[in-house]
PDB file of C-alpha atoms in Angstrom:
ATOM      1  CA  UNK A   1      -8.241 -11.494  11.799  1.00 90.00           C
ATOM      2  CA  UNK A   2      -5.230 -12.461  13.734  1.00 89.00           C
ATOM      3  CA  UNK A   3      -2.668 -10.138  12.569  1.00 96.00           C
ATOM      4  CA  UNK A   4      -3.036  -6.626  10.180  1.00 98.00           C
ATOM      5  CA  UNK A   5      -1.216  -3.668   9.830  1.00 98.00           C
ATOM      6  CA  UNK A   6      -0.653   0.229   9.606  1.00 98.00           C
ATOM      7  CA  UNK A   7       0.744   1.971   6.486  1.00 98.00           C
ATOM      8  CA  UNK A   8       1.820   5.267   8.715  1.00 97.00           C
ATOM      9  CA  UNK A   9       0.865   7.646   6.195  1.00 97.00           C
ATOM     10  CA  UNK A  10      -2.461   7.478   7.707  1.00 97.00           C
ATOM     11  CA  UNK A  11      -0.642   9.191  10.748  1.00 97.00           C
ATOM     12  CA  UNK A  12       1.449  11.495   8.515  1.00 94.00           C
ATOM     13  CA  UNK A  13       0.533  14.542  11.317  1.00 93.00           C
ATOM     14  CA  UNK A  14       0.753  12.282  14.575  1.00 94.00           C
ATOM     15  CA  UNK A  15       4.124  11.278  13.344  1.00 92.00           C
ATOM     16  CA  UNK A  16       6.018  14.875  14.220  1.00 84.00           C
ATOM     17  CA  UNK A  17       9.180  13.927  16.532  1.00 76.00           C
ATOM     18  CA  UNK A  18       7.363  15.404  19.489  1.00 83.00           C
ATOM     19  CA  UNK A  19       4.346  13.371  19.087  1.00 91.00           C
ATOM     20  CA  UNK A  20       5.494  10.372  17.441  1.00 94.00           C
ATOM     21  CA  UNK A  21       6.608   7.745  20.116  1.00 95.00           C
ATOM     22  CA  UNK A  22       3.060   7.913  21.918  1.00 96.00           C
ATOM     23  CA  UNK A  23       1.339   7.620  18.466  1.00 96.00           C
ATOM     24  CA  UNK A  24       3.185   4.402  17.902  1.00 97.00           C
ATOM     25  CA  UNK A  25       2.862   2.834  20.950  1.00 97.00           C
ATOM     26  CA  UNK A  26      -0.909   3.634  20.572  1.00 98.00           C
ATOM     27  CA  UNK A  27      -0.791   1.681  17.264  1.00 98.00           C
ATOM     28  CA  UNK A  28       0.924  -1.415  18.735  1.00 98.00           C
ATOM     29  CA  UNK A  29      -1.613  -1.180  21.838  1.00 98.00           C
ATOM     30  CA  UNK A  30      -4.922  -1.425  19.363  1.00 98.00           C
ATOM     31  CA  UNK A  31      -3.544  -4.596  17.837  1.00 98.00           C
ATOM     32  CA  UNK A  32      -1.535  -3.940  14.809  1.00 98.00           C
ATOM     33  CA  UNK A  33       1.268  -6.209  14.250  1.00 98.00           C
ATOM     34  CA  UNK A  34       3.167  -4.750  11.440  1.00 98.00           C
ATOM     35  CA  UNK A  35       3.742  -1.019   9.337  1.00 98.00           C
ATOM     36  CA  UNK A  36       4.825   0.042   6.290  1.00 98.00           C
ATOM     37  CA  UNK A  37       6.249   3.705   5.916  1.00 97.00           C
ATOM     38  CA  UNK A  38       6.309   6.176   3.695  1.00 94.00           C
ATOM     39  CA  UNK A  39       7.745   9.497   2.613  1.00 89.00           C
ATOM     40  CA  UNK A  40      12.011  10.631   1.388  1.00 90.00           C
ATOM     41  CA  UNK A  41      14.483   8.452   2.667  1.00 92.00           C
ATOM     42  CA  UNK A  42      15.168  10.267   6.043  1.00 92.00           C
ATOM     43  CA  UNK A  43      11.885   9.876   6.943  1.00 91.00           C
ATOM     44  CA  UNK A  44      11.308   6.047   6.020  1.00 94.00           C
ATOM     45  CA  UNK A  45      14.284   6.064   8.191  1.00 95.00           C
ATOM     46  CA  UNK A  46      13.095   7.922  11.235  1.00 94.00           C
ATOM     47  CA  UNK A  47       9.855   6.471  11.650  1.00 95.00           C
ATOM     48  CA  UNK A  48      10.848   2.917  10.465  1.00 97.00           C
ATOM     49  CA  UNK A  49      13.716   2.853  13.319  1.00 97.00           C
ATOM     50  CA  UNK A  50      11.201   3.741  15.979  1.00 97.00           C
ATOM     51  CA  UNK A  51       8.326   1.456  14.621  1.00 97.00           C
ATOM     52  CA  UNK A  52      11.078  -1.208  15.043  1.00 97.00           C
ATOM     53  CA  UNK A  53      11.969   0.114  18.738  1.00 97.00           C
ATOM     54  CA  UNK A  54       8.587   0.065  20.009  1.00 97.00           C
ATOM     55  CA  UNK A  55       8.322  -3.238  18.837  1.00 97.00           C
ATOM     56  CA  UNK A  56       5.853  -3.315  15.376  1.00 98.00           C
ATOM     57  CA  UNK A  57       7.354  -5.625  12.445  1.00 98.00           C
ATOM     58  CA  UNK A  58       8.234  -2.713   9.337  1.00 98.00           C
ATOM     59  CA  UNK A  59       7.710  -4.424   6.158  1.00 98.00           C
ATOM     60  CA  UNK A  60       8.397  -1.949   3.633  1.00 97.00           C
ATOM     61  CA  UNK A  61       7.795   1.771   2.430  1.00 95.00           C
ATOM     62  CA  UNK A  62       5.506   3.473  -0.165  1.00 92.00           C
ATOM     63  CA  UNK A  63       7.845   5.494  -2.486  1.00 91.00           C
ATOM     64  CA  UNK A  64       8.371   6.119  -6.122  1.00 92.00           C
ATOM     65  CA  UNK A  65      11.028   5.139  -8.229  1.00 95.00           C
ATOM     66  CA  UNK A  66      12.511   7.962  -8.488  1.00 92.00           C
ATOM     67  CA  UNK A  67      12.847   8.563  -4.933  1.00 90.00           C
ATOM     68  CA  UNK A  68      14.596   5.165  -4.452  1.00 94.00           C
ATOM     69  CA  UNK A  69      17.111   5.892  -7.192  1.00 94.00           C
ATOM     70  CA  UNK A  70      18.141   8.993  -5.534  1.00 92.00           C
ATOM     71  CA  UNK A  71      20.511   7.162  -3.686  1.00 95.00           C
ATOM     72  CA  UNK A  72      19.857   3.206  -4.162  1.00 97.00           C
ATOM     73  CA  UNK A  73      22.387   2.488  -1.884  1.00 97.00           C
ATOM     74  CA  UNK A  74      20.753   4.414   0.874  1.00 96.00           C
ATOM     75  CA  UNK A  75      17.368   2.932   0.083  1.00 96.00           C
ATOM     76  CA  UNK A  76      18.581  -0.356   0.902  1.00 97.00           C
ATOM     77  CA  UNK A  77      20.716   0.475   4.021  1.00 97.00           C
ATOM     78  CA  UNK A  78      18.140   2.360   5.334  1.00 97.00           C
ATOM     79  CA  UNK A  79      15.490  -0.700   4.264  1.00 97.00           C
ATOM     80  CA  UNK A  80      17.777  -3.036   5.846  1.00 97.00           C
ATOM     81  CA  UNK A  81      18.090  -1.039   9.173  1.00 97.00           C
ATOM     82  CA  UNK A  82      14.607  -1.626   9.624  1.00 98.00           C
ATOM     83  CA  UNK A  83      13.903  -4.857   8.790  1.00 97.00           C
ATOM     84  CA  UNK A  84      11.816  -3.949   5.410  1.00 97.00           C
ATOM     85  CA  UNK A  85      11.290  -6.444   2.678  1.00 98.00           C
ATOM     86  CA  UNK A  86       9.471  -4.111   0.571  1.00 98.00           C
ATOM     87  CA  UNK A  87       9.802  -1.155  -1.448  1.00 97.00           C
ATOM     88  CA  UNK A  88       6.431   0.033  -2.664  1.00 97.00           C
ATOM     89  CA  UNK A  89       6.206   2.493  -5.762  1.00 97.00           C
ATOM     90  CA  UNK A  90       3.182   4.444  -7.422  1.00 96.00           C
ATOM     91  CA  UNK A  91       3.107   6.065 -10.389  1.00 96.00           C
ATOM     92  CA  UNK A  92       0.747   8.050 -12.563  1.00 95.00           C
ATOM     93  CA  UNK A  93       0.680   7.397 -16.569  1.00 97.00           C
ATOM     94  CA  UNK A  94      -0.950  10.013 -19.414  1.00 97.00           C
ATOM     95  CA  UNK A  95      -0.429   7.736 -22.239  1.00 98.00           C
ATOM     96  CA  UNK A  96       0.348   4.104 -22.979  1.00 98.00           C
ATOM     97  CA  UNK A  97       4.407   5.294 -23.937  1.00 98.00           C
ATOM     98  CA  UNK A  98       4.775   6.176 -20.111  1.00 98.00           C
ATOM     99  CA  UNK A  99       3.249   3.008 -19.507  1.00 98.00           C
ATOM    100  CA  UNK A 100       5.468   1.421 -20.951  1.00 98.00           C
ATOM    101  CA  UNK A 101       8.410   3.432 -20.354  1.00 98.00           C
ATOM    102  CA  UNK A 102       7.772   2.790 -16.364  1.00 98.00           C
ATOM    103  CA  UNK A 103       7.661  -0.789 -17.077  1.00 98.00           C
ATOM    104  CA  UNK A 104      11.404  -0.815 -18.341  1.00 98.00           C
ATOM    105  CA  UNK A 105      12.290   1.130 -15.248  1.00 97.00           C
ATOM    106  CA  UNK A 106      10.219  -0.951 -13.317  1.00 98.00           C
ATOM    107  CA  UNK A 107      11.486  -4.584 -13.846  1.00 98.00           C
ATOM    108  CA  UNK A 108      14.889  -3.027 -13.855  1.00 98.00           C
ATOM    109  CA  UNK A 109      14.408  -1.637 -10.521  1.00 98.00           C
ATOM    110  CA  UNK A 110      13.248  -4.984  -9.136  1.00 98.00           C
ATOM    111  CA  UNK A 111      16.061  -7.141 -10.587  1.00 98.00           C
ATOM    112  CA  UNK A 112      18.161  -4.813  -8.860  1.00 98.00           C
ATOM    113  CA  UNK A 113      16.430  -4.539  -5.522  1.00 98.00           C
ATOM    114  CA  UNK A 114      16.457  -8.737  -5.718  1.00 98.00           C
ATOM    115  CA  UNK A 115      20.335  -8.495  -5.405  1.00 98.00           C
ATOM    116  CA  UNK A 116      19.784  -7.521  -2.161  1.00 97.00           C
ATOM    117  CA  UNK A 117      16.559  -9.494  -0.872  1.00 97.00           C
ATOM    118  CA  UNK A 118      14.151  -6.752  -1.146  1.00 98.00           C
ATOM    119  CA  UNK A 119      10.892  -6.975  -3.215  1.00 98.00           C
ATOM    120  CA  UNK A 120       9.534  -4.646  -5.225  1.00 97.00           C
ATOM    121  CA  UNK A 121       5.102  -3.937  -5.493  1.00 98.00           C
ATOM    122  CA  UNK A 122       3.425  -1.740  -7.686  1.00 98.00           C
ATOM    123  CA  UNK A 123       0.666  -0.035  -5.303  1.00 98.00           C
ATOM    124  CA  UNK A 124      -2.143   1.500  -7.299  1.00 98.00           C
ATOM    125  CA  UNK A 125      -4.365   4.741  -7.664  1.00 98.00           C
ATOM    126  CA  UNK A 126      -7.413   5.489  -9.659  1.00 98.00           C
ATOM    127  CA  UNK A 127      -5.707   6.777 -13.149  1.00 97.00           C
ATOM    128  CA  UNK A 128      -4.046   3.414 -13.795  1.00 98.00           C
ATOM    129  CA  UNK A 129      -7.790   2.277 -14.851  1.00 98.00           C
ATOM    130  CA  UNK A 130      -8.209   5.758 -16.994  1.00 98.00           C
ATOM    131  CA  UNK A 131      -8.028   3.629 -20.533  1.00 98.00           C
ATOM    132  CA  UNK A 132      -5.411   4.670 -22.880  1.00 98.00           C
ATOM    133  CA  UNK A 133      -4.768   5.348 -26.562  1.00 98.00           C
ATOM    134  CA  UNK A 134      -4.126   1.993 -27.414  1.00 98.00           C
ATOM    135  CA  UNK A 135      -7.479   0.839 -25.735  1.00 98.00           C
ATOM    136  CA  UNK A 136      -5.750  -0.569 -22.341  1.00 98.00           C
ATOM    137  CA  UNK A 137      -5.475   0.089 -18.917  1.00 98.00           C
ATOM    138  CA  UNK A 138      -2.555   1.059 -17.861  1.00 98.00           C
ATOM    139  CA  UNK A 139      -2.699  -1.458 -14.386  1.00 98.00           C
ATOM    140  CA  UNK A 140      -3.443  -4.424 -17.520  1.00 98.00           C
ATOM    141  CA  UNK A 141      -0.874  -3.219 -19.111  1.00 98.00           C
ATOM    142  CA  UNK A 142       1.417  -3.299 -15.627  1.00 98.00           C
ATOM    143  CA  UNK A 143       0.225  -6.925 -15.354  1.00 98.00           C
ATOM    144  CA  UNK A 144       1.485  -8.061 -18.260  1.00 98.00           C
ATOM    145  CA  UNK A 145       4.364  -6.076 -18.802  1.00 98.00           C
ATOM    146  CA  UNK A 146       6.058  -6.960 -14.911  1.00 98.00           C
ATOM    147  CA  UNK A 147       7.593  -9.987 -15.778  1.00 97.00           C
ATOM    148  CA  UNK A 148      10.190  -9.863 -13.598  1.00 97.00           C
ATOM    149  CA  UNK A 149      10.038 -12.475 -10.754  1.00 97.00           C
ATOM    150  CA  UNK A 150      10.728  -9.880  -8.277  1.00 97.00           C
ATOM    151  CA  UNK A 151       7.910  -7.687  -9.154  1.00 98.00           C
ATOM    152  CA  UNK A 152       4.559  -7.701  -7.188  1.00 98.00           C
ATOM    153  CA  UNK A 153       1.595  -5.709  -6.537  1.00 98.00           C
ATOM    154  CA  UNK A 154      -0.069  -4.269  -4.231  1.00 98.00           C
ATOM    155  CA  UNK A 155      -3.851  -3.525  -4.926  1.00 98.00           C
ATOM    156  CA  UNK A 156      -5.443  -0.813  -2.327  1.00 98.00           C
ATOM    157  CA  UNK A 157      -9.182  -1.626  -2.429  1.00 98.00           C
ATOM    158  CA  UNK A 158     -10.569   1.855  -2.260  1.00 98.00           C
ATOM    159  CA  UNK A 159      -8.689   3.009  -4.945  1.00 98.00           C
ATOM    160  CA  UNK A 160      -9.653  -0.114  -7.170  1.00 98.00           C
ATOM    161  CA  UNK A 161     -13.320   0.715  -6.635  1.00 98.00           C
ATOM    162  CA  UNK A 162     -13.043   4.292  -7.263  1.00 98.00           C
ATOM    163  CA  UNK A 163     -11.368   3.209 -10.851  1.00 98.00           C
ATOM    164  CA  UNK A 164     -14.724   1.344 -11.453  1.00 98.00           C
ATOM    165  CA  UNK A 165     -12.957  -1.767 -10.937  1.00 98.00           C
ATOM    166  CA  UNK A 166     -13.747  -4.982  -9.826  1.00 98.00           C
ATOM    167  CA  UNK A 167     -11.675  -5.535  -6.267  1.00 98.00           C
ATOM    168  CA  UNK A 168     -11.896  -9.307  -6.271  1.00 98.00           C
ATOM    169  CA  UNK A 169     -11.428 -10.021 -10.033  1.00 98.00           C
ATOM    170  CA  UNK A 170      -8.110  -8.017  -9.591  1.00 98.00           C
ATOM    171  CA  UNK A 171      -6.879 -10.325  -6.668  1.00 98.00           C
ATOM    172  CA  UNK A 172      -7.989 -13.406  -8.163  1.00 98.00           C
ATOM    173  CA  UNK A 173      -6.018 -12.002 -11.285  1.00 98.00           C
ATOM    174  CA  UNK A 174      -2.550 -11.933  -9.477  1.00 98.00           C
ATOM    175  CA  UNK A 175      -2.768 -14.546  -7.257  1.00 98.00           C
ATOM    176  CA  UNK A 176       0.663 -15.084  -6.204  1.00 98.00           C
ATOM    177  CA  UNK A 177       1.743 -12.182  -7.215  1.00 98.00           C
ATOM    178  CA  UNK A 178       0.470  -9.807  -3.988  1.00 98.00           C
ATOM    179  CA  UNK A 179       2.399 -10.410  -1.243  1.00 98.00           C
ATOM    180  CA  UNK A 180       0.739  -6.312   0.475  1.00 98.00           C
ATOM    181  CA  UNK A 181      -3.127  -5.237   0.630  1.00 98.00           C
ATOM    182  CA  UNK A 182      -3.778  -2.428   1.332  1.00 98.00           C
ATOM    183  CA  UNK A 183      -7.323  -2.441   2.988  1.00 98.00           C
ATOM    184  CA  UNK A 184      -9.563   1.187   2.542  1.00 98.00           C
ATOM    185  CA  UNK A 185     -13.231   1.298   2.512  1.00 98.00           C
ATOM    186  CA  UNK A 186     -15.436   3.290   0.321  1.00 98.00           C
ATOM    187  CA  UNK A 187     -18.430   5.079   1.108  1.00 98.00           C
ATOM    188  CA  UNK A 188     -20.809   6.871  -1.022  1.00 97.00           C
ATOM    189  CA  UNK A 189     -22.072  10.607   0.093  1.00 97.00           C
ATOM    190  CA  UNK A 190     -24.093  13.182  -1.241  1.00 98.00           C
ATOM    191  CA  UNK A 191     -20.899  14.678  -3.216  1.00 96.00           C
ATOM    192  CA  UNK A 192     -20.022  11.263  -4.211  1.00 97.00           C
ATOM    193  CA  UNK A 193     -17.100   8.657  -3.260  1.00 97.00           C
ATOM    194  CA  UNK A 194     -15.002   9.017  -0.128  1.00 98.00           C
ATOM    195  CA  UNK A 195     -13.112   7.725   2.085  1.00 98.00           C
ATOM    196  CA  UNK A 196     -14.440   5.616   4.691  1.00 98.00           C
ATOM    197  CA  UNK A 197     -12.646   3.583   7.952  1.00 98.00           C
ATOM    198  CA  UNK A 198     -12.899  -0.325   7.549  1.00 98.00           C
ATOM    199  CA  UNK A 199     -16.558  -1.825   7.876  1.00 98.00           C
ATOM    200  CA  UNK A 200     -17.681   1.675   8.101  1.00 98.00           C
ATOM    201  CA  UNK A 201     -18.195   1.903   4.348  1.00 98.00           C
ATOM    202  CA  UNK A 202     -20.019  -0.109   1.640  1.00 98.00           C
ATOM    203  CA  UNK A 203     -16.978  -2.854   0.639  1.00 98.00           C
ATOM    204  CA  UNK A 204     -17.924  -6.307   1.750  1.00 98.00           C
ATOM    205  CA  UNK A 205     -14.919  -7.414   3.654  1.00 98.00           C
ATOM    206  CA  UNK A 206     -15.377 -10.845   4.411  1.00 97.00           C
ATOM    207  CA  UNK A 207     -15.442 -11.497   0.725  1.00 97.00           C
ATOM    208  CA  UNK A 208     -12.531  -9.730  -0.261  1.00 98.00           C
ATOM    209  CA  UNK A 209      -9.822 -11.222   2.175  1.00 98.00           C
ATOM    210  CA  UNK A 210     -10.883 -14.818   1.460  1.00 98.00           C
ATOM    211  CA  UNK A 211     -10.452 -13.744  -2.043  1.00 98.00           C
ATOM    212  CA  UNK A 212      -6.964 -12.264  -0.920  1.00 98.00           C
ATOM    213  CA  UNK A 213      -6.185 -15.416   1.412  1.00 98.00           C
ATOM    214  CA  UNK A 214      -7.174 -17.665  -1.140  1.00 98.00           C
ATOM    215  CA  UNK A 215      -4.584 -15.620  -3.539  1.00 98.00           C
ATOM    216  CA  UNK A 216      -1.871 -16.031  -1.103  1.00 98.00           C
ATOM    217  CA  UNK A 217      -1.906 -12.265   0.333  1.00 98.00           C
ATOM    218  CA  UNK A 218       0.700 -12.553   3.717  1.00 97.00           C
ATOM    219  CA  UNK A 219      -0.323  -9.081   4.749  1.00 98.00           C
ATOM    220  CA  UNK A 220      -3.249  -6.921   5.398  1.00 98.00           C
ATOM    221  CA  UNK A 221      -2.811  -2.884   5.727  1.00 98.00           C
ATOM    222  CA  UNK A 222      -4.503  -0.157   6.637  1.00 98.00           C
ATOM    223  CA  UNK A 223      -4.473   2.894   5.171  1.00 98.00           C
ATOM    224  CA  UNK A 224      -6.588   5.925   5.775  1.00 97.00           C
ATOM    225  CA  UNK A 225      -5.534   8.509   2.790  1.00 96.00           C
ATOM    226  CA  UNK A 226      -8.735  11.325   4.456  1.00 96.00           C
ATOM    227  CA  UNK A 227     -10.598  10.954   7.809  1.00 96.00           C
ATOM    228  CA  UNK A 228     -13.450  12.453   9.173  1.00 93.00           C
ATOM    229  CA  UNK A 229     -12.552  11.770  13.111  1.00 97.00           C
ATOM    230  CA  UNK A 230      -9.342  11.800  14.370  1.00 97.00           C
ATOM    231  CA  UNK A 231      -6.639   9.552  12.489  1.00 97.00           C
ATOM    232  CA  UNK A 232      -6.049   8.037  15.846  1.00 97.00           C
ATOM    233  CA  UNK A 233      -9.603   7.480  16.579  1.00 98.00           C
ATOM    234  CA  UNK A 234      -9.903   6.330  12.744  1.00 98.00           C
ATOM    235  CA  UNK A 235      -7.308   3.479  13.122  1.00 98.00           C
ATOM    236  CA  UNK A 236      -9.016   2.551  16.356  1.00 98.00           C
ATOM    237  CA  UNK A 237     -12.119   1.940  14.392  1.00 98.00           C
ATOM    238  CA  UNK A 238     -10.399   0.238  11.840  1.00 98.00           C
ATOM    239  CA  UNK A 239      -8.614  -2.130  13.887  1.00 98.00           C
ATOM    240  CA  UNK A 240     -11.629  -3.144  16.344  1.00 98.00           C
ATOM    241  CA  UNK A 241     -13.285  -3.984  12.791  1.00 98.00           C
ATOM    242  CA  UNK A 242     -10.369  -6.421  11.462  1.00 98.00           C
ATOM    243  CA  UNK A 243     -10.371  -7.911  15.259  1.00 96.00           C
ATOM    244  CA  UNK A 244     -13.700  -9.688  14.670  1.00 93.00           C
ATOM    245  CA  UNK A 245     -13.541 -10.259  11.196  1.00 88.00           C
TER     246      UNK A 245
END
């Protein structure tokens, strides 16, 4: 793989002020291209600004909505600043009326953020394939209900299989309508599911980014939510993986 990229949550400790320049450089040295950020707005800020100084493409954030309509304005200064497209959002639902609640918010939100040439993608968990009251999922539910044109997804594998899931029925699903993977392998352990660094789990990569290719995916992310080495050595391991896929 030519180019992939870093969602910096992964280095959510390595990114302190006194240790943060060295841990991006690193990043940028073991062949990632591109980051997304993630955290309040002073932080998407921060670490976006010095992503963009050492040189690494930012391409959005992982937020909520909530956090982004704090101070919209803001959001998109600061999301401008750094050269982000994208303004990731999660949620978590307990009933099919907060599905559908979030929807209104959602397409709302991404009308808005269009005005200003920013995207919006829906990045899953596991509870958005907990089925609800009225028989659905809520991420089916998400699918159907995001009809604005600005509204995309973006599917984190690990998270998919953990719901029980099928990874590349979901990305043959929204073809055209992912623009952001996040890429997270699974591994299964005496105590169950986990969190694994890419090809060092049971997901069979190969297959799942010529699915995402073939759905029109532009970008491929890392993100390590749990390590068991170091989350530098982790995104070491990662990235010498997506070199020879």
């Amino acid at each position: 793989m030519d180019k992939f990229g870093l969602q910096l949550y992964t280095l959510r400790k390595e990114l302190s002020e006194e240790q943060a320049t060295d841990a991006m450089k690193l990043v940028k040295e073991l062949g990632y291209s591109y980051v997304q950020v993630a955290g309040d707005l002073s932080t998407i800020e921060r670490t976006g600004m010095l992503a963009k100084e050492i040189g690494l493409e930012v391409i959005g954030c992982a937020s909520s909505i909530d956090n982004i309509l704090v101070d919209f304005d803001a959001a998109v200064r600061i999301h401008k600043a750094i050269g982000a497209f994208d303004i990731g959002v999660s949620a978590s639902f307990k009933s099919a009326t907060e599905v559908e609640e979030y929807i209104v918010k959602a397409n709302a939100l991404a009308d808005r953020l269009a005005e200003h040439g920013l995207t919006f993608s829906y990045h899953n968990h596991a509870k958005e394939f907990i089925r609800m009251e009225n028989g659905k999922l809520p991420y089916d539910m998400l699918i159907e209900g995001l009809t604005s044109k600005n509204a995309y997804f973006m599917p984190d594998t690990y998270w998919l299989q953990y719901g029980g899931a099928d990874i590349k029925y979901y990305i043959e699903k929204l073809k055209g309508r992912i623009k952001i993977l996040h890429l997270k392998d699974a591994k299964m352990t005496f105590d169950g599911l986990t969190f694994a660094e890419i090809g060092k789990g049971n997901l069979r990569w190969a297959s799942i980014i010529d699915t995402a290719r073939a759905a029109g995916v532009e970008y491929f992310v890392v993100e390590q939510d749990k390590c068991d080495v170091s989350a530098l050595e982790s995104i070491k391991i990662s990235a010498d993986f997506l070199k020879n896929i």
